[in-house]
mmCIF file with all atom_site columns, C-alpha atoms and ligand atoms in Angstrom:
data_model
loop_
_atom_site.group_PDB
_atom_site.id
_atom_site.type_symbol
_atom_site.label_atom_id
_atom_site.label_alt_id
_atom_site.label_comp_id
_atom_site.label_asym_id
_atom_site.label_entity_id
_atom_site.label_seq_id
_atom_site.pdbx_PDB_ins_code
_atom_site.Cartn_x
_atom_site.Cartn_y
_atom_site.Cartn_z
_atom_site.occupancy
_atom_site.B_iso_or_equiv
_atom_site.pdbx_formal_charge
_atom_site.auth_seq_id
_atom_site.auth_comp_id
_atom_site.auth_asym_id
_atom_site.auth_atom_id
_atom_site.pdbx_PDB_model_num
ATOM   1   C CA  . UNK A 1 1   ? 16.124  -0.009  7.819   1.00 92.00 ? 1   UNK A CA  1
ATOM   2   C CA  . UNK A 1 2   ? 15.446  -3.482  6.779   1.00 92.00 ? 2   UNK A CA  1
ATOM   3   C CA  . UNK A 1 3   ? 18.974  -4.136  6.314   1.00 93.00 ? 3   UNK A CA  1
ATOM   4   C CA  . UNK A 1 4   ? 19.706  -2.413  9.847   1.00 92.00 ? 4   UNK A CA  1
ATOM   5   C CA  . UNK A 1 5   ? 17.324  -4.740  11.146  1.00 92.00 ? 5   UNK A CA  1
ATOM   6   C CA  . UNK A 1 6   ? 18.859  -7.853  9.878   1.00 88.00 ? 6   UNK A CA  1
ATOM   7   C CA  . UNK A 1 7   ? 17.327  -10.948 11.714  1.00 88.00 ? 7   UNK A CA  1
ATOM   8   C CA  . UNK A 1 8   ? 15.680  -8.766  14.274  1.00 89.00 ? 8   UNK A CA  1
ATOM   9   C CA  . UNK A 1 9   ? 11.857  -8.398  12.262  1.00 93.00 ? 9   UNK A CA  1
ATOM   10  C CA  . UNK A 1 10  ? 10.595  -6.417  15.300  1.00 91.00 ? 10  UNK A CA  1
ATOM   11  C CA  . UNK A 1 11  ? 13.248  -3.375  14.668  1.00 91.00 ? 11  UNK A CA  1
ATOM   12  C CA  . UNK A 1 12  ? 11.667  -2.344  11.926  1.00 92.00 ? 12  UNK A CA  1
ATOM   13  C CA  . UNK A 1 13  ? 8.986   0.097   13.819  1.00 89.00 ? 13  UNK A CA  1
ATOM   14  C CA  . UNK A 1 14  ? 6.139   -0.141  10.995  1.00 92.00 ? 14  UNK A CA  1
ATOM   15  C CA  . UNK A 1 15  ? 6.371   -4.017  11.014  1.00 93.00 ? 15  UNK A CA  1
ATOM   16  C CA  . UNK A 1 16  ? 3.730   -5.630  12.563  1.00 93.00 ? 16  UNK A CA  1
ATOM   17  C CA  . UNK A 1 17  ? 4.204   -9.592  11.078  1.00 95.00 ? 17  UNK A CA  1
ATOM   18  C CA  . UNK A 1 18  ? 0.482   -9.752  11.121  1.00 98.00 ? 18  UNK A CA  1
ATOM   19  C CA  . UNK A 1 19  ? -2.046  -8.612  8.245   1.00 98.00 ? 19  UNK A CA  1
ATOM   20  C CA  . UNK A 1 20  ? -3.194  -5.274  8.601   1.00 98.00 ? 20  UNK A CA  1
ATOM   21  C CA  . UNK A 1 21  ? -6.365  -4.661  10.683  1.00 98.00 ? 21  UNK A CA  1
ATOM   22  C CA  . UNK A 1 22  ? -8.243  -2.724  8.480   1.00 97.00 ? 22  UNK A CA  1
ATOM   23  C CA  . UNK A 1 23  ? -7.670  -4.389  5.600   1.00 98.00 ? 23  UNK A CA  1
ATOM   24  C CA  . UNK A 1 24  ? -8.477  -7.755  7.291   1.00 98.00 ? 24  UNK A CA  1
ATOM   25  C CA  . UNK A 1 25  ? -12.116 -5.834  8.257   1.00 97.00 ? 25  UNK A CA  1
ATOM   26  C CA  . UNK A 1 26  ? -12.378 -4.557  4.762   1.00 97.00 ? 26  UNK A CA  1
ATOM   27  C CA  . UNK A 1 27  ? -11.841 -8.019  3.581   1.00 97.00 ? 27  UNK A CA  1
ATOM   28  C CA  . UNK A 1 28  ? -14.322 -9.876  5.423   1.00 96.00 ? 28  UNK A CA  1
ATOM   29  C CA  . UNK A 1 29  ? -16.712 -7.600  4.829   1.00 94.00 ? 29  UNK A CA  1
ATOM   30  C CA  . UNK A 1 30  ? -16.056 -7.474  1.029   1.00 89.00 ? 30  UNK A CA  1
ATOM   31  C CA  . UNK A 1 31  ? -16.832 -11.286 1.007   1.00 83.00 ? 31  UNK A CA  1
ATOM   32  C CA  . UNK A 1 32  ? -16.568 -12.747 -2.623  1.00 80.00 ? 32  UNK A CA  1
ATOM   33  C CA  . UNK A 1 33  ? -17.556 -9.336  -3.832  1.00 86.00 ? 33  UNK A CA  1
ATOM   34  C CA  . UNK A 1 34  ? -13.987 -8.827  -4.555  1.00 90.00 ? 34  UNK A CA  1
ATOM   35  C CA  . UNK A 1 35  ? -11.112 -11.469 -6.126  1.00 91.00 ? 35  UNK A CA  1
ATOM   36  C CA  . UNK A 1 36  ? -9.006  -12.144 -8.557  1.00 97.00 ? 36  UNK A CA  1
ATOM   37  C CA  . UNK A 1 37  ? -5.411  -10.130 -9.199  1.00 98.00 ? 37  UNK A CA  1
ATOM   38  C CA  . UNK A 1 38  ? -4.244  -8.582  -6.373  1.00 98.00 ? 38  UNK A CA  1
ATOM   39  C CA  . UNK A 1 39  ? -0.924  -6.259  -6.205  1.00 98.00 ? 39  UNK A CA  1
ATOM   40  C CA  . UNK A 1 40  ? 0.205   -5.279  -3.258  1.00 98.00 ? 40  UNK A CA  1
ATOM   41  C CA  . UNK A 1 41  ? 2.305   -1.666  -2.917  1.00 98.00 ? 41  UNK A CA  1
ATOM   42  C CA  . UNK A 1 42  ? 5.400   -1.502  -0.876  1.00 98.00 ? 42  UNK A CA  1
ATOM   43  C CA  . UNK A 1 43  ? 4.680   -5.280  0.282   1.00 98.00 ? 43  UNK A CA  1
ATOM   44  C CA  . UNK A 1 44  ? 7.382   -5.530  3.336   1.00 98.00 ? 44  UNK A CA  1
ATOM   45  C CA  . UNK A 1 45  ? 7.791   -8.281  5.475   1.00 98.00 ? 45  UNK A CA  1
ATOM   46  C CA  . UNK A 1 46  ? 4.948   -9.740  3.074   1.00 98.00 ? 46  UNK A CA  1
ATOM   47  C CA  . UNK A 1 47  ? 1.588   -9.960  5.873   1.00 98.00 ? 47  UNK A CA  1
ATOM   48  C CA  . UNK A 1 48  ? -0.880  -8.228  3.998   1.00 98.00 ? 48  UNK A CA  1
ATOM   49  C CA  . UNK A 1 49  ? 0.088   -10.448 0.623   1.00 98.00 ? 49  UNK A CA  1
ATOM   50  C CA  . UNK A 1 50  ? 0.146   -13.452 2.023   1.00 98.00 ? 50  UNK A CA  1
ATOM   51  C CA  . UNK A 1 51  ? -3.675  -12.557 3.346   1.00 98.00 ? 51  UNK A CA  1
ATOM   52  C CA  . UNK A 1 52  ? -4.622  -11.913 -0.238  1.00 98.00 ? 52  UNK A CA  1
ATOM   53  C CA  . UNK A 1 53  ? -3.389  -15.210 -1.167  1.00 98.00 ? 53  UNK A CA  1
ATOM   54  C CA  . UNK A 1 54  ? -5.199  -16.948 1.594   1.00 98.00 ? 54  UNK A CA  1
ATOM   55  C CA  . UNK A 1 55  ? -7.953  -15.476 0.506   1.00 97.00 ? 55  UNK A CA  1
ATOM   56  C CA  . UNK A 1 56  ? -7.453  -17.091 -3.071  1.00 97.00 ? 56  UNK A CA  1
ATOM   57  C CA  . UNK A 1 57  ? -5.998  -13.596 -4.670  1.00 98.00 ? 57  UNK A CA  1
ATOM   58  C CA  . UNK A 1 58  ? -3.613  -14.522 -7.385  1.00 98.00 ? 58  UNK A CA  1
ATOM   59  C CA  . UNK A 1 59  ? -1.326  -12.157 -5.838  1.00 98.00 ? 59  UNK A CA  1
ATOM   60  C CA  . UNK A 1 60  ? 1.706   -10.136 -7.158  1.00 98.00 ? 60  UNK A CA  1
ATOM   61  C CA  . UNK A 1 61  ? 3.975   -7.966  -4.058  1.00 98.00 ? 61  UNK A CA  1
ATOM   62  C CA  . UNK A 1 62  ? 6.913   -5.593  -4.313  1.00 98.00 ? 62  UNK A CA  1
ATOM   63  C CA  . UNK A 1 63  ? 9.109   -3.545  -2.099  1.00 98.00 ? 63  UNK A CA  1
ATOM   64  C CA  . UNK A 1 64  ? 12.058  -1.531  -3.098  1.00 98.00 ? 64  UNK A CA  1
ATOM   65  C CA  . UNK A 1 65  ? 13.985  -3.360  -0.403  1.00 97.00 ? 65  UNK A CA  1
ATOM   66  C CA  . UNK A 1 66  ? 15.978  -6.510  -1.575  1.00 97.00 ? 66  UNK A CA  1
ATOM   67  C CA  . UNK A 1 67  ? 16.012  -7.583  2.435   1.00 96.00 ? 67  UNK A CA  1
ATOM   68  C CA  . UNK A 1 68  ? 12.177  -7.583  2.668   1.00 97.00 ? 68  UNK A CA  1
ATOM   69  C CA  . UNK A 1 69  ? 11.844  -9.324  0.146   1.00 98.00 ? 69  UNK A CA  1
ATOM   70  C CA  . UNK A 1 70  ? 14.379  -11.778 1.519   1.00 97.00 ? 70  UNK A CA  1
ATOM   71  C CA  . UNK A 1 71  ? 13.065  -11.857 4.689   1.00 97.00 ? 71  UNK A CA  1
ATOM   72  C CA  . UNK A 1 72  ? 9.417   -12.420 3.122   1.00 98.00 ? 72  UNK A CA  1
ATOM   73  C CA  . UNK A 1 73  ? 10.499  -15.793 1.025   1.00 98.00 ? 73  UNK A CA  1
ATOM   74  C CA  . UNK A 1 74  ? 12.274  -16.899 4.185   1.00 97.00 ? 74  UNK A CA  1
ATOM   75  C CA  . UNK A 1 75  ? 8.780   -16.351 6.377   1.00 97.00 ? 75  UNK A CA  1
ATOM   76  C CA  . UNK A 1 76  ? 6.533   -17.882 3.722   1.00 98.00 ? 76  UNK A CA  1
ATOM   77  C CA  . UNK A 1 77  ? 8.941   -20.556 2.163   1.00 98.00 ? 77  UNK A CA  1
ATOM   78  C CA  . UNK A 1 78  ? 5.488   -22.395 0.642   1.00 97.00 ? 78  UNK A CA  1
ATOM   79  C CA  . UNK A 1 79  ? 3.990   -18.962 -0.751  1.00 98.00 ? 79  UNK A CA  1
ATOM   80  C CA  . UNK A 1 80  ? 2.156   -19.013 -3.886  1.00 98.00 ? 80  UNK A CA  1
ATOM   81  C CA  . UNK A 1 81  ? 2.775   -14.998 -3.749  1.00 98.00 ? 81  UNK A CA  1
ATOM   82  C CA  . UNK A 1 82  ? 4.995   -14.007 -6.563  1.00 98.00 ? 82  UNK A CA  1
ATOM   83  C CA  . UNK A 1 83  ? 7.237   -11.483 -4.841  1.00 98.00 ? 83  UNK A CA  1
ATOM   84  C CA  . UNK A 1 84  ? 9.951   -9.200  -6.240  1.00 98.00 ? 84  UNK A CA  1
ATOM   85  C CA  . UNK A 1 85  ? 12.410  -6.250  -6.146  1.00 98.00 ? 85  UNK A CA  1
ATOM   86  C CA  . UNK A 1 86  ? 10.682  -3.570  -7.797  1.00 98.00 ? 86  UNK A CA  1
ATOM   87  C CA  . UNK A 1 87  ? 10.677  0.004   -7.692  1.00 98.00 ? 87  UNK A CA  1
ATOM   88  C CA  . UNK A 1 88  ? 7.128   1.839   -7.779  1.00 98.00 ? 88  UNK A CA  1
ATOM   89  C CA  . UNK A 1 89  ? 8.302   4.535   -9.800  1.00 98.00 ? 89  UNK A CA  1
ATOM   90  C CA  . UNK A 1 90  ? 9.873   1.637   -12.798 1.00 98.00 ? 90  UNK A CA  1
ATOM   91  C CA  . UNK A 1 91  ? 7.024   -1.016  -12.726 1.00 98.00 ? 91  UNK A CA  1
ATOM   92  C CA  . UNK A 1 92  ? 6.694   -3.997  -15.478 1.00 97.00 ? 92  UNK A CA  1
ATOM   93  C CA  . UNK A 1 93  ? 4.867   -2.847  -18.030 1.00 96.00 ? 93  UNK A CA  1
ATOM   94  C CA  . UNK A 1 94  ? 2.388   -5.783  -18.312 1.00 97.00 ? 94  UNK A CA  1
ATOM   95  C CA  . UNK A 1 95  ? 1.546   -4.409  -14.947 1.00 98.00 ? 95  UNK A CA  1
ATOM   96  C CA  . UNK A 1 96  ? -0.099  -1.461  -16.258 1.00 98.00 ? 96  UNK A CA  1
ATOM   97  C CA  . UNK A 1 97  ? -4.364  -1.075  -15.730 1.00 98.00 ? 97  UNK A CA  1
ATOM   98  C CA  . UNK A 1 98  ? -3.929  -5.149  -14.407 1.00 98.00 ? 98  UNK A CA  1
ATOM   99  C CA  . UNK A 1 99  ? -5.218  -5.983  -11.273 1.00 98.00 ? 99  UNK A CA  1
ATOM   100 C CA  . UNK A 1 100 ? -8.288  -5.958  -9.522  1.00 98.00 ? 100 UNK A CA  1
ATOM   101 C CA  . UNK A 1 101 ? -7.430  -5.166  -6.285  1.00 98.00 ? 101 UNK A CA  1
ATOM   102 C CA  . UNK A 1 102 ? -4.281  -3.048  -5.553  1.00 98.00 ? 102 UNK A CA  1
ATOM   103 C CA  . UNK A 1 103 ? -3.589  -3.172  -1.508  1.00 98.00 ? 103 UNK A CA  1
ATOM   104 C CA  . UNK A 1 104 ? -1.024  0.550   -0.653  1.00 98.00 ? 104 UNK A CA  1
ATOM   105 C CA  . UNK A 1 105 ? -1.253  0.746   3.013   1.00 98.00 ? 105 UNK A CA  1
ATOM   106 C CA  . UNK A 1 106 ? 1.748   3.749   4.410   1.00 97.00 ? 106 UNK A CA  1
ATOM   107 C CA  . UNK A 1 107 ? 4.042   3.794   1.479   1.00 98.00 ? 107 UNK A CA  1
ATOM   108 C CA  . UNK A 1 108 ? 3.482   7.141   -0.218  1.00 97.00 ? 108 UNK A CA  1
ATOM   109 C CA  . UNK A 1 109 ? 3.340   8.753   3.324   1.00 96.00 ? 109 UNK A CA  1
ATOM   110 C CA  . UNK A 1 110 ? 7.055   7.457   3.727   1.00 95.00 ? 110 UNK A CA  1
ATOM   111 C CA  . UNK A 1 111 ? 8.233   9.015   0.436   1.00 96.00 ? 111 UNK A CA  1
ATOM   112 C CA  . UNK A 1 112 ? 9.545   12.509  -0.252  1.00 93.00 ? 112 UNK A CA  1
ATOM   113 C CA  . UNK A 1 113 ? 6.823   15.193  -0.902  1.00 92.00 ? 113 UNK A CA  1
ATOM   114 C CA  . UNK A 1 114 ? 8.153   15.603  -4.097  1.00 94.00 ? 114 UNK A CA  1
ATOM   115 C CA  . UNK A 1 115 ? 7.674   11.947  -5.457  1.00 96.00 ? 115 UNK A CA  1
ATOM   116 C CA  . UNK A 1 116 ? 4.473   11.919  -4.536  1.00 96.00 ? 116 UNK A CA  1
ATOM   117 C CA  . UNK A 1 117 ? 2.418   12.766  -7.765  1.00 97.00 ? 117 UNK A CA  1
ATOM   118 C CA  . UNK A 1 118 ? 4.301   10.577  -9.655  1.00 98.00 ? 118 UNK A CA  1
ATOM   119 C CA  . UNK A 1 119 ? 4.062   7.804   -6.896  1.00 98.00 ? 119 UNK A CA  1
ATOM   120 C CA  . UNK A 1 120 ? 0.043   7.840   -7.192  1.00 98.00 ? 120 UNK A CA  1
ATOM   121 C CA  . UNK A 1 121 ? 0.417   7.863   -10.416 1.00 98.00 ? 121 UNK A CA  1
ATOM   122 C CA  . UNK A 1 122 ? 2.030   4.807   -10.824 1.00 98.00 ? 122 UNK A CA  1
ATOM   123 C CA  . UNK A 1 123 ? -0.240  3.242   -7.792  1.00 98.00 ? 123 UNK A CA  1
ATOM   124 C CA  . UNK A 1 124 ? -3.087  4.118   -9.980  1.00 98.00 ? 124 UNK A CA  1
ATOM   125 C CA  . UNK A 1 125 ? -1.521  2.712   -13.221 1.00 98.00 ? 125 UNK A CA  1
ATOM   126 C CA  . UNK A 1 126 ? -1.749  -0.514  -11.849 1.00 98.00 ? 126 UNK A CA  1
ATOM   127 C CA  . UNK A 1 127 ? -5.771  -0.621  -11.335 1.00 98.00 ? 127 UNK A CA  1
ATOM   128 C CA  . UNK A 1 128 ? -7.764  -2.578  -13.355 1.00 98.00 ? 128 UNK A CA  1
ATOM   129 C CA  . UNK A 1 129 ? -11.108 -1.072  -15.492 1.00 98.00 ? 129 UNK A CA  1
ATOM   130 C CA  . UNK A 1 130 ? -13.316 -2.167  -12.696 1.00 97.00 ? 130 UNK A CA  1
ATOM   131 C CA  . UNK A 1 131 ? -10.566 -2.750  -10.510 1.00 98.00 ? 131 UNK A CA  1
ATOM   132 C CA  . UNK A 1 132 ? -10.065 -1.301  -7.062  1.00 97.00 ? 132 UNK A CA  1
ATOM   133 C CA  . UNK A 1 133 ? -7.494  0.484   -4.865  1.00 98.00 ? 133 UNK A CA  1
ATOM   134 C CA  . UNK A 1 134 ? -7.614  0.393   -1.448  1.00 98.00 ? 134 UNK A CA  1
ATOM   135 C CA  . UNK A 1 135 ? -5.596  2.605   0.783   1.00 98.00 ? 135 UNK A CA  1
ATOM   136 C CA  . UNK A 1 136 ? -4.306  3.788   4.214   1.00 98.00 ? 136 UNK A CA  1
ATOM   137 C CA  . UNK A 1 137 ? -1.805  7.019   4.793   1.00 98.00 ? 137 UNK A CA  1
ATOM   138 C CA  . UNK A 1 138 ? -1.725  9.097   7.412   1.00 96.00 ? 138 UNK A CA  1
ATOM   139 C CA  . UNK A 1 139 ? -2.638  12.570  6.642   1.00 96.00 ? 139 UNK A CA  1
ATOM   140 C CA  . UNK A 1 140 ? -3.185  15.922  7.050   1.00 94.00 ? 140 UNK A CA  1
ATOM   141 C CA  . UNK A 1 141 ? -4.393  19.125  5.285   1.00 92.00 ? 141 UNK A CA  1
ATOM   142 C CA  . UNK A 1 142 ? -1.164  20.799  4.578   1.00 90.00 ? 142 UNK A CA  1
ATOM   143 C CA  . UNK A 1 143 ? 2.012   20.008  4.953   1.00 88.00 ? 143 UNK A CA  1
ATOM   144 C CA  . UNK A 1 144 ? 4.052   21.569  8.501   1.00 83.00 ? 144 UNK A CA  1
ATOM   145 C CA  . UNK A 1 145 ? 7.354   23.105  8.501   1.00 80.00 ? 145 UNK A CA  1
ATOM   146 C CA  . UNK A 1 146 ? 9.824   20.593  9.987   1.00 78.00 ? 146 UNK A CA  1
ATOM   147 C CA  . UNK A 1 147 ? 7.988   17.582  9.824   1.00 80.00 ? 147 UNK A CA  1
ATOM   148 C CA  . UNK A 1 148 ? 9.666   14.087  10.205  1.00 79.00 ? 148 UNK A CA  1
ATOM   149 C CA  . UNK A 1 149 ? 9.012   10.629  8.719   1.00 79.00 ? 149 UNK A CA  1
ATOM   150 C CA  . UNK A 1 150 ? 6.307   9.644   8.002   1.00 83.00 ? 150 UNK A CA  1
ATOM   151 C CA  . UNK A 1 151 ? 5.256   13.030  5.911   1.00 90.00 ? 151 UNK A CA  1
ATOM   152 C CA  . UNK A 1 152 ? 1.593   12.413  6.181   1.00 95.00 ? 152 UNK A CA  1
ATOM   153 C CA  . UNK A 1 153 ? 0.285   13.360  2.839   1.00 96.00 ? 153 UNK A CA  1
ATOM   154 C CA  . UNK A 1 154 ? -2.156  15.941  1.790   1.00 96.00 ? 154 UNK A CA  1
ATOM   155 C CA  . UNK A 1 155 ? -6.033  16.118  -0.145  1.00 96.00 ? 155 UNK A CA  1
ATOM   156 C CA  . UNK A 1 156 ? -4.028  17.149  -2.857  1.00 96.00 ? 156 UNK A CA  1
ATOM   157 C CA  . UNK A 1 157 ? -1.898  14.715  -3.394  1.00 97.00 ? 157 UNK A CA  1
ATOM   158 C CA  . UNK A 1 158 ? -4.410  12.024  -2.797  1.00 98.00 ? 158 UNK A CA  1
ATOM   159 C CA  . UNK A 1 159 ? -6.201  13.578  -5.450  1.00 98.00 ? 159 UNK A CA  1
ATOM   160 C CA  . UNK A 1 160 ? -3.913  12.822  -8.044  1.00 98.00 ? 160 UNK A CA  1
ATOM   161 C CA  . UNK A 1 161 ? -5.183  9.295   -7.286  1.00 98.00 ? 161 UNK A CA  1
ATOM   162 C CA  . UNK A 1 162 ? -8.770  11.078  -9.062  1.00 98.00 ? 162 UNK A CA  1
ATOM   163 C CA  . UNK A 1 163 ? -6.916  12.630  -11.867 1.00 98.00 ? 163 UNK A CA  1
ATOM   164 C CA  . UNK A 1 164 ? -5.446  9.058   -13.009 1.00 98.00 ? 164 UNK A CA  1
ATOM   165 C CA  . UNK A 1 165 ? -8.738  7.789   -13.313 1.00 98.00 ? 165 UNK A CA  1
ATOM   166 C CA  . UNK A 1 166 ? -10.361 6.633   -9.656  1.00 98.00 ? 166 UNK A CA  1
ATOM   167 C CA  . UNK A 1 167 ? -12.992 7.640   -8.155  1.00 98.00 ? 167 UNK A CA  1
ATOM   168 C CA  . UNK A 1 168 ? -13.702 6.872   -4.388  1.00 98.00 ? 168 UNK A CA  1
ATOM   169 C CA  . UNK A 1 169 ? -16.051 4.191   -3.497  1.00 96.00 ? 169 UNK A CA  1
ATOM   170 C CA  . UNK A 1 170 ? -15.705 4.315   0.561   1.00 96.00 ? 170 UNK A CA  1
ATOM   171 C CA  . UNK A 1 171 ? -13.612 7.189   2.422   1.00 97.00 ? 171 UNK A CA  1
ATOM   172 C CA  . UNK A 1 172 ? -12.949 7.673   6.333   1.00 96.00 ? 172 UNK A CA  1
ATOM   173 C CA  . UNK A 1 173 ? -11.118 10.097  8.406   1.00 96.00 ? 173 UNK A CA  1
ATOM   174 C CA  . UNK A 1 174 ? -9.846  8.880   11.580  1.00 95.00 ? 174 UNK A CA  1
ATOM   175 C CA  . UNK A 1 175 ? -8.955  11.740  13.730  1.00 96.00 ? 175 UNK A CA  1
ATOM   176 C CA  . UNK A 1 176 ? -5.996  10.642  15.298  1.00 94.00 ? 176 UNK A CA  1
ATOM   177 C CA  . UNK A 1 177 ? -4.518  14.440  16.920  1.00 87.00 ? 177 UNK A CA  1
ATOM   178 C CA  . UNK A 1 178 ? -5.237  18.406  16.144  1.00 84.00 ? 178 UNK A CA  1
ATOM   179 C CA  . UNK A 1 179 ? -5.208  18.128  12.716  1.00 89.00 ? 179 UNK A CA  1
ATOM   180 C CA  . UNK A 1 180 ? -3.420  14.964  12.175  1.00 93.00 ? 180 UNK A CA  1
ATOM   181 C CA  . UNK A 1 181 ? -6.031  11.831  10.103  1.00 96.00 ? 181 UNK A CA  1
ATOM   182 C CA  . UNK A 1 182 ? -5.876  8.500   9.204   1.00 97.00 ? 182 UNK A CA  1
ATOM   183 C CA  . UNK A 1 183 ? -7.308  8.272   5.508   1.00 98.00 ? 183 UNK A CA  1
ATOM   184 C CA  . UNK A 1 184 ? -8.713  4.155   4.670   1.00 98.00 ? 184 UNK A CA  1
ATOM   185 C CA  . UNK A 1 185 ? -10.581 3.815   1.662   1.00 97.00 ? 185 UNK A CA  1
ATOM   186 C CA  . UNK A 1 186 ? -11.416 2.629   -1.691  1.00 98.00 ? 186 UNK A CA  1
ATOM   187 C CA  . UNK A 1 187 ? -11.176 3.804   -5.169  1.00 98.00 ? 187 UNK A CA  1
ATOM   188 C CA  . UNK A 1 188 ? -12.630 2.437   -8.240  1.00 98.00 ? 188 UNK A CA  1
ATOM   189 C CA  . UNK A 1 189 ? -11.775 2.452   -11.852 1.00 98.00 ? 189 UNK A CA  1
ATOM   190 C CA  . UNK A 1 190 ? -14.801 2.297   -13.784 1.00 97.00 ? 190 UNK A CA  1
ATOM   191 C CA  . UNK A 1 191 ? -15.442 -0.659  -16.237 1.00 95.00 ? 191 UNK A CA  1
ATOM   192 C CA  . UNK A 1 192 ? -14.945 -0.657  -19.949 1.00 93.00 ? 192 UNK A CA  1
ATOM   193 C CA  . UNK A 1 193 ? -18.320 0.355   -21.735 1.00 81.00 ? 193 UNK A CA  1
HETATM 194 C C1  . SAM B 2 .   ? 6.292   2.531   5.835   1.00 55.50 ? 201 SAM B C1  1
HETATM 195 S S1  . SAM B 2 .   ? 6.685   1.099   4.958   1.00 55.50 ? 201 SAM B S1  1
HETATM 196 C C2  . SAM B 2 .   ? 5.110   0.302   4.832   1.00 55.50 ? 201 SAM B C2  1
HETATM 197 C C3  . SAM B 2 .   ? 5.238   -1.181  4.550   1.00 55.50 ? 201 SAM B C3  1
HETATM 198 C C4  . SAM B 2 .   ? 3.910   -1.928  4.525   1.00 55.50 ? 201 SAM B C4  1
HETATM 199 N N1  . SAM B 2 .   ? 3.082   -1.495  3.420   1.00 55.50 ? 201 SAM B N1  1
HETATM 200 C C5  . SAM B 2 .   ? 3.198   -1.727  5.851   1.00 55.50 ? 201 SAM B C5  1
HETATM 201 O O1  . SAM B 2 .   ? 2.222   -0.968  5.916   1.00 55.50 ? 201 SAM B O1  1
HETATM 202 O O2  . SAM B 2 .   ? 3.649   -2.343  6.836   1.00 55.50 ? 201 SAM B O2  1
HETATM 203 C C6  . SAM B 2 .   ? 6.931   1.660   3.288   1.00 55.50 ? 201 SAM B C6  1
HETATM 204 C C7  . SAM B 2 .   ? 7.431   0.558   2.356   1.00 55.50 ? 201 SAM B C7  1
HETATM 205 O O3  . SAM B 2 .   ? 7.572   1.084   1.034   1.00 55.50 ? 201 SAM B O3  1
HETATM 206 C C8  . SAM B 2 .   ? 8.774   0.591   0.486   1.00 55.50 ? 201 SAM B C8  1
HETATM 207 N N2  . SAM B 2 .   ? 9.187   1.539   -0.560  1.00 55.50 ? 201 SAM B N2  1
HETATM 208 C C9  . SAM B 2 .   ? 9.678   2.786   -0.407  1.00 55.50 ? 201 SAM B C9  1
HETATM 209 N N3  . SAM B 2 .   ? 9.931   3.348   -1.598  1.00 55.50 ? 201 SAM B N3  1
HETATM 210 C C10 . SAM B 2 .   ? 9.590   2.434   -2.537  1.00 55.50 ? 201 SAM B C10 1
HETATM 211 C C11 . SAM B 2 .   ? 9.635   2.412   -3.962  1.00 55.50 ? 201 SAM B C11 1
HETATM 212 N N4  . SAM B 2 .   ? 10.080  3.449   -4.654  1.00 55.50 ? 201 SAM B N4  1
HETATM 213 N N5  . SAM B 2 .   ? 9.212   1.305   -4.595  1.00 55.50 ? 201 SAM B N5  1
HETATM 214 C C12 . SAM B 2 .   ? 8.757   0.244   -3.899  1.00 55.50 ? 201 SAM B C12 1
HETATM 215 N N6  . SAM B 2 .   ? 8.690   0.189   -2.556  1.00 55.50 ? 201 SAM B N6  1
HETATM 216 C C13 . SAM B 2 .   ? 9.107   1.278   -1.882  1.00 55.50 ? 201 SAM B C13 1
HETATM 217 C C14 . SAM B 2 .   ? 9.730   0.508   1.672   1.00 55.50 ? 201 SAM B C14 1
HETATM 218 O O4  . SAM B 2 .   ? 10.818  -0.340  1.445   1.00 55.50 ? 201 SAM B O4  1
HETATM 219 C C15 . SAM B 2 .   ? 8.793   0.002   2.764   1.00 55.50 ? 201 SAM B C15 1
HETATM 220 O O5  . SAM B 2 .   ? 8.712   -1.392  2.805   1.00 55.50 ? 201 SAM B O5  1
#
């Protein structure tokens, strides 16, 4: 899609080119609480890194999309974010348990029900002892028959997020239609000792 889009940021239809809302809210309300290494999941046109780094994150970003990515270092020419080509399910291994605040915002609901173990998984990996993950995917109980892009996902599959070690700090469920939610929150991993 990114590739479709070409020049044309605005036909990619999850693409805002601004940070994302929630996040932003979290953020201010987090204060100095939180900082440090930030990674940011599925990164895109690059928004919701580059507000890490304004923030004074030492942030890290990846998409599986060499024309984000593109795109992104065109945007933010001056960037201190170090962005890259990387696929979620082959991450560097010095990547593993390393940052403190890991940012996935709609990129598990937009892979196949199948990946999706593995996919939190390897979002997990990536948190810090102490460290936080903070999320947002569209979801619903179970999955329906015919469903198109984006799959919201299910409890279940977030809880794999629980069986690689986090445990929720904050959770909301935004009603959004029948049976359809918007899932924001944060997960912990505890601290060494
Ligand atoms: C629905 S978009 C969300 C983008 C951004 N997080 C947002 O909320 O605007 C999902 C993103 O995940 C990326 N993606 C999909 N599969 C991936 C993978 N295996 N590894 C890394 N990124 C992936 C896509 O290229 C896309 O940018």
């Amino acid at each position: 899609m990114y590739a479709a889009a070409g020049d044309d940021l605005t036909a990619v239809p999850w693409a805002n080119l601004k940070p994302f809302p929630l996040l932003v809210e979290w953020l201010d309300g987090a204060g100095t609480a939180v900082s440090g290494a930030a990674l940011v999941v599925g990164s895109g046109y690059g928004d919701d890194a580059e507000e890490l780094a304004r923030r004074g994150f030492a942030v890290s970003a990846f998409d599986l999309a060499p024309t984000a990515i593109e795109r992104t270092h065109e945007r933010f020419p001056e960037s201190t974010v170090e962005y890259r080509v990387a696929d979620l399910f082959e991450l560097p291994a010095g990547w593993r348990e390393r940052f403190d605040l890991v940012v996935e915002i709609r990129t598990l609901q937009s892979l196949p029900i199948e990946e999706r173990a593995a996919a939190a998984r390897a979002i997990a990996g990536t948190v810090a002892p102490g460290g936080r993950l903070w999320l947002f995917a569209l979801a619903r109980d179970a999955h329906a028959r015919g469903e198109t892009r984006p799959w919201p996902v299910t409890p279940a599959e977030l809880a794999v997020l629980e069986a690689a070690g986090l445990a929720w700090e904050s959770r909301r469920e935004d009603l959004l239609d029948a049976d359809l939610y918007d899932v924001v929150g944060t997960l912990r991993r505890p601290p060494l000792g």
